[in-house]
Structure formats: structure tokens, C-alpha cells
Coordinates of C-alpha atoms in Angstrom, one line a residue:
X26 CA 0.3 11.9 0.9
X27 CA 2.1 8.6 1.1
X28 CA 5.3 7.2 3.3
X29 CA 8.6 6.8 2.6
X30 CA 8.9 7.4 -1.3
X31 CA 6.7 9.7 -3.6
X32 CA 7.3 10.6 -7.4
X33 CA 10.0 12.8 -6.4
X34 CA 11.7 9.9 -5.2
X35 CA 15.9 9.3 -6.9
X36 CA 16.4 5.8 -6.9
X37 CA 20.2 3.5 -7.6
X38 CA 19.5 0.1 -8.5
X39 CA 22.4 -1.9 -7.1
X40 CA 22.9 -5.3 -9.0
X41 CA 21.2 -3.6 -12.2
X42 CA 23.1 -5.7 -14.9
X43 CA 21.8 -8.6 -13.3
X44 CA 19.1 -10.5 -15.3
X45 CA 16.4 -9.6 -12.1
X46 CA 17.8 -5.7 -11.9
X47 CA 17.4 -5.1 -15.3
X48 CA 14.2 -6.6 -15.7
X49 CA 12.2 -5.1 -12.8
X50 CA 14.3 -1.5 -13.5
X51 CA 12.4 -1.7 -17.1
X52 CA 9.0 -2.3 -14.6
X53 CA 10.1 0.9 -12.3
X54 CA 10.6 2.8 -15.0
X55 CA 7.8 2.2 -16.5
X56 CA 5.6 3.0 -13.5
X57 CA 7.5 6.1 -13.0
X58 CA 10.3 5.6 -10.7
X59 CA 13.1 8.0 -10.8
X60 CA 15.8 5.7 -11.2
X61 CA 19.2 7.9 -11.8
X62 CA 21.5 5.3 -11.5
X63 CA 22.4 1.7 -10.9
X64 CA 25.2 0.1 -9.6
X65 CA 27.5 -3.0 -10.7
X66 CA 31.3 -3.0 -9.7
X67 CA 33.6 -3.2 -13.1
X68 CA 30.6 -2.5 -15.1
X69 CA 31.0 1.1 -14.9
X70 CA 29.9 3.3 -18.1
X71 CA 27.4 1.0 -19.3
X72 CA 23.8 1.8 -19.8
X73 CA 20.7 -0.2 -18.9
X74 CA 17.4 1.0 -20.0
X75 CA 19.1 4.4 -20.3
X76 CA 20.1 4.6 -16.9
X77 CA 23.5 5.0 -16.3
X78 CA 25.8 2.4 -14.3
X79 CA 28.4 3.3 -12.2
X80 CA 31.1 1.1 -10.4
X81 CA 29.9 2.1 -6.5
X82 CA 27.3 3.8 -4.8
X83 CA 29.4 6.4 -3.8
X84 CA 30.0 7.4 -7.5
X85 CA 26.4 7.1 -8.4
X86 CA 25.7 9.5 -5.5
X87 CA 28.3 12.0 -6.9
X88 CA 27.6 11.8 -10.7
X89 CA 24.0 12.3 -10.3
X90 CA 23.6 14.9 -8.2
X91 CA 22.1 13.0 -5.1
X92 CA 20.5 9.5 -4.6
X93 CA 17.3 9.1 -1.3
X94 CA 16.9 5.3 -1.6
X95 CA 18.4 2.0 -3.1
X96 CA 16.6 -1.1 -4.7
X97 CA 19.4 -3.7 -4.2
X98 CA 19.1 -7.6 -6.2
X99 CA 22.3 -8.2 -5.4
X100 CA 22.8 -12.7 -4.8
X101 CA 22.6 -13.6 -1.4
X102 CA 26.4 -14.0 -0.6
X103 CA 27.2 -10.3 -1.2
X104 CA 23.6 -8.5 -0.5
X105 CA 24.9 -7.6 2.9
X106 CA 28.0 -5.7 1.1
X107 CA 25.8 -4.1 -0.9
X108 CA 23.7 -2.7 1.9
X109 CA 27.0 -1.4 4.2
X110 CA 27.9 0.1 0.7
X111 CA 24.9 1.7 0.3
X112 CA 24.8 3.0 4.1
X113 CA 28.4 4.5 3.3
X114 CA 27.1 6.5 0.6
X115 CA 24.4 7.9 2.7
X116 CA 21.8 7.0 1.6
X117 CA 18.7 6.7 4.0
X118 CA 15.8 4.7 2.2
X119 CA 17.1 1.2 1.9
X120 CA 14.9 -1.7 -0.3
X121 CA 16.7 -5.2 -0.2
X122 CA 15.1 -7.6 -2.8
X123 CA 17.5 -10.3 -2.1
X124 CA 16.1 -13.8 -0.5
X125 CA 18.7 -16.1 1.3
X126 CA 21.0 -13.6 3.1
X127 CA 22.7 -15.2 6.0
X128 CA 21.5 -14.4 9.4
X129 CA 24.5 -14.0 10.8
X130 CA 25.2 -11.4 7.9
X131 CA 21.8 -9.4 8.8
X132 CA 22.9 -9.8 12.4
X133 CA 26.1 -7.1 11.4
X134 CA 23.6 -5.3 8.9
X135 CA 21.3 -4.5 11.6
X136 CA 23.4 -2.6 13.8
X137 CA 24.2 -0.6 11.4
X138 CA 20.9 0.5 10.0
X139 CA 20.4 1.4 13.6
X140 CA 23.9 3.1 14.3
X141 CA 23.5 5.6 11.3
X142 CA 19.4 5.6 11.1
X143 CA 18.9 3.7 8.1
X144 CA 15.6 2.6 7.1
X145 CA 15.9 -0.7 5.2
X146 CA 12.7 -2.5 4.0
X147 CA 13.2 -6.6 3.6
X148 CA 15.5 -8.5 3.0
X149 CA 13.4 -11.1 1.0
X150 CA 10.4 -8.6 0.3
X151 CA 8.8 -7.8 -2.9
X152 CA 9.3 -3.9 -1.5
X153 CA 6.8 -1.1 -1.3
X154 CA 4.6 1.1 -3.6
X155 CA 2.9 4.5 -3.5
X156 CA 0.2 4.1 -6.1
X157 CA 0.1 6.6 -9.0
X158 CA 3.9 7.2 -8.5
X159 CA 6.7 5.5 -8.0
X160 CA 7.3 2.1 -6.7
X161 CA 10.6 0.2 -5.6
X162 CA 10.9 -3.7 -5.9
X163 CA 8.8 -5.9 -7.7
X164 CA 5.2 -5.4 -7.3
X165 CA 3.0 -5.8 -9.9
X166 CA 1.8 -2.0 -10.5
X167 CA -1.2 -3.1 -12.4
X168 CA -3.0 -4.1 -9.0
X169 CA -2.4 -0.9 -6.9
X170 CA -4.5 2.4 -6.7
X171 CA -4.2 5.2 -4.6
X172 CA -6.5 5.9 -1.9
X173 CA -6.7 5.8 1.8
X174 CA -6.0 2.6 2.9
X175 CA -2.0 1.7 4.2
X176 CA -0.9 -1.7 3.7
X177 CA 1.5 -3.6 5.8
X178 CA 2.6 -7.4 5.1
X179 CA 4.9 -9.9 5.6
X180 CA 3.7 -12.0 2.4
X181 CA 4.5 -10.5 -0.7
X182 CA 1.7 -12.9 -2.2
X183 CA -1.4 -12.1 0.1
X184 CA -0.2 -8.4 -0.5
X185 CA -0.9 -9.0 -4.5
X186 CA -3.9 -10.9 -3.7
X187 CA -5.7 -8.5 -1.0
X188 CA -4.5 -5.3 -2.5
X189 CA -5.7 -6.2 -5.9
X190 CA -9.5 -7.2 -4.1
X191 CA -9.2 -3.9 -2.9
X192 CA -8.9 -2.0 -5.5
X193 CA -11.4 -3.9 -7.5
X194 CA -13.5 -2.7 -4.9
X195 CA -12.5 0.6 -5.1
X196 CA -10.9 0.8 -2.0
X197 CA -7.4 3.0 -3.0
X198 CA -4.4 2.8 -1.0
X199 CA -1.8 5.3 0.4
X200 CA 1.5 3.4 0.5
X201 CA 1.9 -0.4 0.6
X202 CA 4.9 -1.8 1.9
X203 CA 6.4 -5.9 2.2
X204 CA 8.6 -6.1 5.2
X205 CA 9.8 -9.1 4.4
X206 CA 9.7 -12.5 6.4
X207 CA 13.2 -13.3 7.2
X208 CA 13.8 -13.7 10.6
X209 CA 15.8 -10.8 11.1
X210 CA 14.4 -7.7 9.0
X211 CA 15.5 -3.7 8.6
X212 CA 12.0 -2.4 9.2
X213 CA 9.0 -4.1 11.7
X214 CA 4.7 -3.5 11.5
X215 CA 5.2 -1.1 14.5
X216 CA 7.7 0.7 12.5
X217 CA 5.5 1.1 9.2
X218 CA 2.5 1.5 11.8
X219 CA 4.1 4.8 13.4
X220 CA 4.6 6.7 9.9
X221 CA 1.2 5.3 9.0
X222 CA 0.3 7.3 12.1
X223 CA 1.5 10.5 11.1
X224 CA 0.3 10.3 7.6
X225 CA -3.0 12.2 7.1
X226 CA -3.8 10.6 4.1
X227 CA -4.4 6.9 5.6
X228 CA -7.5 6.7 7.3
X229 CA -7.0 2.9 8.0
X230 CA -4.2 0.6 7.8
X231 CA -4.3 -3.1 6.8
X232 CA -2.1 -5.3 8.3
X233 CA -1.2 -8.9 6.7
X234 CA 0.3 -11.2 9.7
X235 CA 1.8 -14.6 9.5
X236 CA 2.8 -17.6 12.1
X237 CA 6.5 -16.9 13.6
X238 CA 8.4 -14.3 15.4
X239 CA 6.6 -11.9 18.0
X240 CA 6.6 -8.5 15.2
X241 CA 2.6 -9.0 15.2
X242 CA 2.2 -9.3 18.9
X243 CA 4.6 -5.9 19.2
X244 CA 2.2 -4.4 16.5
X245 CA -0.7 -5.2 18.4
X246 CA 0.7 -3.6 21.9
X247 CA 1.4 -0.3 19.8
X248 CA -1.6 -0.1 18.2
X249 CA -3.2 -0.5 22.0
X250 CA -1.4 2.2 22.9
X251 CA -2.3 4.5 20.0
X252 CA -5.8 3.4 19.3
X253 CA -5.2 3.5 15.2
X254 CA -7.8 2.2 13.1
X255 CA -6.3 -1.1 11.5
X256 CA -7.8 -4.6 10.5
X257 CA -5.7 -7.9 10.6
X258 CA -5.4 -10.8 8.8
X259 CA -3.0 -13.8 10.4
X260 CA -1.6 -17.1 7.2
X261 CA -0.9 -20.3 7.9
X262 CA -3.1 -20.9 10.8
X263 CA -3.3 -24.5 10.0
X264 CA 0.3 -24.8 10.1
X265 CA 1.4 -27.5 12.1
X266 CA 4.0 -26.8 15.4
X267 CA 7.5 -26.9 14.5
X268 CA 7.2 -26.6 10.5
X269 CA 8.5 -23.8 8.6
X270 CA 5.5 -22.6 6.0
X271 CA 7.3 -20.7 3.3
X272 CA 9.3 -17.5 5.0
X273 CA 12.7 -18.2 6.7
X274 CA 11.0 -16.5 9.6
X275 CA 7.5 -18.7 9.8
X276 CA 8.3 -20.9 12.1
X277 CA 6.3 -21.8 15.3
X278 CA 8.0 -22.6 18.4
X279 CA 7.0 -23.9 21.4
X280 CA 4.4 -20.8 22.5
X281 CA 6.1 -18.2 20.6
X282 CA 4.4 -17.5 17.0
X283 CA 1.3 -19.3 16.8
X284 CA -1.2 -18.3 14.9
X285 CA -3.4 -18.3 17.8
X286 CA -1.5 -16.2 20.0
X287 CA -0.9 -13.4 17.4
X288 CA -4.7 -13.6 16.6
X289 CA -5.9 -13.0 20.5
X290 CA -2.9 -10.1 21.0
X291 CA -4.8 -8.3 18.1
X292 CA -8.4 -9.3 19.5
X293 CA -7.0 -7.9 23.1
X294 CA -7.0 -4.7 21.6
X295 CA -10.2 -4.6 19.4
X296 CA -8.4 -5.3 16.1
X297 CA -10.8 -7.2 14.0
X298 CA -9.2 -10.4 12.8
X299 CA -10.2 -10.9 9.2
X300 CA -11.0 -15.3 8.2
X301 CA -10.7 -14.6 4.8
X302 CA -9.6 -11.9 2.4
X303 CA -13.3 -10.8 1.3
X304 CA -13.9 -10.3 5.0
X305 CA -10.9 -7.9 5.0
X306 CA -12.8 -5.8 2.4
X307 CA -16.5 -5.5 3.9
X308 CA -14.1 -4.5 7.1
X309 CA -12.4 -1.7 5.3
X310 CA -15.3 -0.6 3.4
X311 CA -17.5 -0.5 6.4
X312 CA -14.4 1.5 8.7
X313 CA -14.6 4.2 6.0
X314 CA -18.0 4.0 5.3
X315 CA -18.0 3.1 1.8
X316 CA -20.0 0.7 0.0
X317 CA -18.8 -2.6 -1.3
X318 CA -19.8 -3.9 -4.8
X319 CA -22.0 -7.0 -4.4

């Protein structure tokens, strides 16, 4: 099993003429995604990688016979159109590549994801992957297996690095999803935590923290609450107060988003908090009882 997307997935790519949409469509494709359609306004009737383009989202949704989720590399200034656009359409399985969006424009796009029950992942993620089936955004396929273990993460980097020590330790994983680390974001940990939950397939769930915000101190009180099996790692512990580290979002202030403080609300429940990323792997290996290669 998996969340979100499987192989039976039907994907749009909005912003597919684009030099970044048509490259990573080629990658989709390529790893199996069922991408029916993409989307440029006034580039309607042209063909990208054989896939069709069409003028809206709306169209796409008509001509094809149905759409369930939307890769979007639309530029920053009109990535929140593209969303509400998408939204419109109905579609309910939203994947916004785009980095730079303004927060007051994710402000308006928030409300509403929540008003019509959208599920957006990012913006300013590298997106999410079932292994073996379809994946949408631009992760590197090569690294990713399937397995048992979910994967959360706020750092599209770390979630190359860890995922590909996992699997080199044969330690497969369900579903693997980059929520992005903008300050304002469609989809949190506790949300990706609670359909981890109900998925019968992960037996444990990784989660890949970072300084800002209060989204790992949330995750931490729901994970409490449900007493699911996960193991944490926290970046940029040595960042110094006040300075952003990389993510729009990874900034420390005050008390609010230390490293430490996200570190003891995970500890508070019995989380193990991993030092490094080999740690994370004799964690996950030992929680499911498998043996790491030495």
C-alpha cells in the first residue's frame, strides 16, 4: 500500500512547456507516472514528450477523461493562479514545485485548500514518491525502493541523502513525501503522520525536522497521542538565533523553533532523536528488526 498517489495515479503537469516541466515530465514518465496532460495557457495543441497540452486545467480534465493530482512549475509570480486554477477543476491531489511564492499569496491559497479539501504538498518541495510506481516532482527515482518505512521531510536534500542510506541498506519505503519549508505550506508532518497511520503497509515512519516554525512540535503532541512508531532527525542545530539556514521557513525566533526545543518535544514522547543519518538506520533496522549491513 502507499499514500496519496499509486501507479494508477492521472497526473496534469501545469507549467509543462517550461524548461523545468518538460524536463522532470521526461523523469515522471520515465519512472511510470501517468501523466495525461499538461497545462500552458496559449500553448494549447502542442505535445511535450507525447503528452498532450491544453490551454487550462479545466480542459485537460475534460479531454482526458479525468485528472486526481497536479505537479505545478509554474514561476513564482503566478504559482498561486495556478493552484486556484487547479482547485477549480477539481482536482484533489495538489504538488506545487515552485520556490519563492509570496506569503501573502499562500495566505489566500490556504483557505482555499481548506474551504474545498484540497490536499497540496509544498510549495518549494521536491514532492513525493511511491517507490516502484509513480512519483510526482523531482526526486531522483534512482534512490527510492519500496518497503515499509514512510518518510516525511522538510529538506528535499536530507530526504535524497537518508532515503538513499536506506535503501542501500535494504530498508524499502512506502511513500516518501517533501512538505516543503516555506513558512506557510498546504500539507504539515501531523498531516502526512495521520495517513501514515492508517496505511498498513508502513510499520515505521521517519521524520526529517528542521529549526523554525512549531510543525515538529505539533507532530510530536500527535504522535503522543497515537503512540505511532517513528524516529526523528532535527538540521541545523548549530544554527545561530535569528539566522535563516536555507528554507524561507528556518528561522529561529526568540523561543519558538530551536532546534533544542523541537528535539526535547520529540524526546517528551519517546521519539528517538537520531545525531546523525547512520544513527537513523541502526534505529530503523533495529524497530523492524532487521539487520543492518556492517
Amino acid at each position: 500500500m502507499s499514500i496519496l498517489v499509486n501507479r494508477d495515479t492521472r497526473v496534469v503537469v501545469q507549467g509543462i512547456t517550461g524548461g523545468e516541466g518538460r524536463f522532470h515530465t521526461s523523469q515522471m514518465l520515465a519512472y511510470g507516472t501517468r501523466i495525461v496532460g499538461g497545462v500552458t495557457p496559449g500553448k494549447g495543441g502542442q505535445v511535450v514528450e507525447n503528452v498532450p497540452v491544453f490551454n487550462t486545467v479545466a480542459q485537460a480534465v475534460k479531454e482526458t477523461g479525468g485528472i486526481d493530482a497536479s505537479v505545478i512549475f509554474v514561476p513564482p509570480p503566478t504559482a498561486a493562479d495556478a493552484i486556484l486554477e487547479a482547485v477549480d477543476a477539481g482536482i484533489k491531489l495538489i504538488v506545487t514545485i515552485t520556490e519563492g511564492i509570496p506569503v501573502q499569496d499562500m495566505v489566500r491559497v490556504k483557505k482555499v485548500l481548506i474551504d474545498h479539501q484540497v490536499t497540496m504538498i509544498g510549495p518549494n518541495c521536491p514532492g513525493l514518491i511511491t517507490p516502484g510506481e509513480t512519483k510526482l516532482g523531482i526526486t531522483p527515482g534512482t534512490v527510492f525502493t519500496p518497503g515499509p518505512v514512510g518518510f516525511v521531510s522538510r529538506s528535499g536534500t536530507l530526504t535524497y541523502q537518508v532515503v538513499d542510506e536506506l535503501t542501500r541498506a535494504g530498508l524499502g519505503q512506502t511513500t516518501c513525501v517533501g512538505i516543503g519549508g516555506d513558512p506557510i505550506n498546504g500539507t504539515s508532518f501531523q498531516d502526512v503522520l495521520r495517513l501514515f497511520r492508517a496505511d498498513s503497509a508502513t510499520k515505521v515512519v521517519v521524520l526529517v525536522g528542521e529549526i523554525g516554525g512549531t510543525q515538529e512540535e505539533e507532530a510530536a503532541q500527535y504522535i503522543g497521542e497515537t503512540g505511532m512508531p517513528v524516529i526523528a532527525f532535527i538540521a541545523g542545530r548549530t544554527a545561530p538565533e535569528g539566522k535563516k539556514m536555507g528554507h524561507a521557513g528556518a528561522i529561529v525566533s526568540g523561543n519558538k523553533g530551536t532546534a533544542a526545543a523541537k528535539v526535547k518535544a520529540f524526546q517528551d514522547v519517546h521519539v528517538p532523536v537520531c545525531e546523525t543519518t547512520g544513527e537513523i538506520i541502526e534505529r530503523v533496522a533495529h524497530m523492524l528488526k532487521a539487520p543492518v549491513p556492517r
